[in-house]
């Protein structure tokens, strides 16, 4: 009998140790290998060298990633927050609420490569937009929509109902209350959710591959043209064996983005908590 | 002015919500639309079970069988789940039962970082670390293998599994620990014999959910699995449906059978995931009903 | 006695289960009417029906007529009704803004833009609520930092900014200390000069202290309605007698 307890305990400690080691290794490895490559030039220059990408910098990829992400956040974040508002404040029918929530869960389950296929078929082909930031942005937007919606819904539900009720009792309309009370009160959680969603979009490769991401594109980036992206750049550097140091540098930048986003998101979420704990 | 806002705003919200719901419909419609032509030329059974995928005629004819890719997708996902469960549940036990709340919060944030790391980076590290390691250990000739991909996938699934299991175990602990303590039972004995078994149901649910997530992964798996359209074996190469699509979409001529077959493969992938998702929903409902 | 709010045969059900049955009652203008009764007798439901906040709850059905100054409340736009009939909740719920912004929230909604006018109105309502002297130096500080009693007085002042005709209060003092209760009761006595006050309270002594009229509810029915001390000194119904002597409730 005591044996099992001991085994479970050891198993728990070992697992945690393994996980901790893996986390430290992942970040450590990228930072140690990629650190030396990071220079100001790396950030601001374009890829160059005899084989394009073996030297120079990754600035176009950074700019491209920012554009893809911004498009995704606008196209995906707004419907996500709107859907959350609908479910919490406007939806009367329980059936409809269940259906919409199931739809969102299913959207979350769509593999990112399939989203790329969809965007290719609809935007690149049917609508004739061709490979561009907008086409890829739509695929990314659908990818991050459930992510943001779930967080937004949680934030809205956790709002004390007394707050909205007080506003209604004063004669204010639901729209006004949402705009002036609900959204500002949930701002921390919403921003945090959007930041994490953006981070998720920035790291995605599959949806971009044939909808808007390319190996080399000129600056500046525009919605109707294709662009470079950090994760795609990393993949191509490896797949084509162009340059390992450049790859490490790109990976470093991506990891930094992940760490920074998570940090910022946690910070914003905490800010909102403070306001509530006072009451 | 306010009146216009009051009238417009709810309508706008409804419109955007409808857009969200419609997006799922659109995705389904377009994928199906591009897949159908494939099924006019290829018999479904040949497509699903056929083990030969040869879109270009090299003299032996053309065939579109994704049987090996379905097998590859399932195989790597299952192995990844097994690995993830072994380590993940153990970690969840540690987090819920061995540390105080503040440490738990810190460790959980650390583990959540894993969820944010892009798939490419996992593939990258797999390529730079795991693959040479496998080579050196003579586990596989080129280092690329299903096992390497499964290990990467397992790490990617860890944060989701750990947080779900941890939540369940914390709830179980809160519910049953006081009673067990009152009976004078040793702490880890309670963990091993009460908390863990009782959490099994929810762990199963999280596992099924994780399978869905594993099957949708593209990049990391693609970079270390070898990408050979053969029937997968643990230390050998294999290929997933996602990798197939990612690698061949660039070279498939638009409107060709190859093109439509790739969409059909995507449809099959979505179909498998839909079955899993529905299965989870039903399972969850049955479990909730059992708990009363 | 001039009446301002009248209920005629009002029956309210939640998912077919009755919460209020055949209530007919007229609330006198510019007076304080206390509504007393044991928990669950329908007091809060009554209030929420009067400003139509009950509609927000699924499964609630209201039959009968509620008239505000002769107007059927169901025919009025709900926003106008809620402007004319204000409601203050049991637990103080100030918005997470500054005191000043809490007070100007409704005013801005109704279109008051002029800064001086806003400031004057804020000062006027805060004075009415007996809160101005205490907060005049920190109007721009967060309302969440006030004490419970101050927050509740702020909520009442905030309700007044809509210039209601009737003010409904749902057990406003239940979570407060004695000082705050005294302050609020003093305020209500002054407010009745301008507004009609309907006060739900589980504190019989409070009803005795400040109410001009008292309505006793039990099990969803109006049992007795009396003037000033009449209900307390000479209750006409057995149920009222039992409630007042503490048999239940």
Coordinates of C-alpha atoms in Angstrom, one line a residue, chain A residues 101-111, chain B residues 24 205-213 215-216 269-285:
Chain A
X101 CA -20.6 28.3 -28.3
X102 CA -20.4 25.0 -30.1
X103 CA -19.6 26.8 -33.3
X104 CA -16.8 28.6 -31.6
X105 CA -15.4 25.4 -30.2
X106 CA -15.5 23.9 -33.7
X107 CA -13.7 26.9 -35.2
X108 CA -11.0 26.4 -32.6
X109 CA -10.6 22.8 -33.7
X110 CA -10.0 23.6 -37.4
X111 CA -6.3 22.8 -38.2
Chain B
X24 CA -17.4 28.2 -39.8
X205 CA -11.7 14.1 -21.3
X206 CA -8.6 16.3 -21.5
X207 CA -6.8 13.5 -23.3
X208 CA -9.4 13.2 -26.0
X209 CA -9.3 17.0 -26.4
X210 CA -5.6 16.9 -26.7
X211 CA -5.8 14.3 -29.5
X212 CA -7.7 16.8 -31.5
X213 CA -5.1 19.4 -31.0
X215 CA -3.8 16.1 -35.1
X216 CA -4.0 19.7 -36.3
X269 CA -8.7 15.6 -41.5
X270 CA -11.5 17.9 -40.5
X271 CA -13.9 15.0 -40.6
X272 CA -11.8 13.0 -38.1
X273 CA -11.5 16.0 -35.9
X274 CA -15.3 16.6 -36.0
X275 CA -15.9 13.0 -35.0
X276 CA -13.5 13.4 -32.0
X277 CA -15.1 16.7 -31.0
X278 CA -18.6 15.3 -31.1
X279 CA -17.4 12.3 -29.2
X280 CA -16.0 14.6 -26.5
X281 CA -19.2 16.6 -26.3
X282 CA -21.3 13.4 -25.8
X283 CA -18.8 11.9 -23.4
X284 CA -18.8 15.1 -21.3
X285 CA -22.6 15.1 -21.2

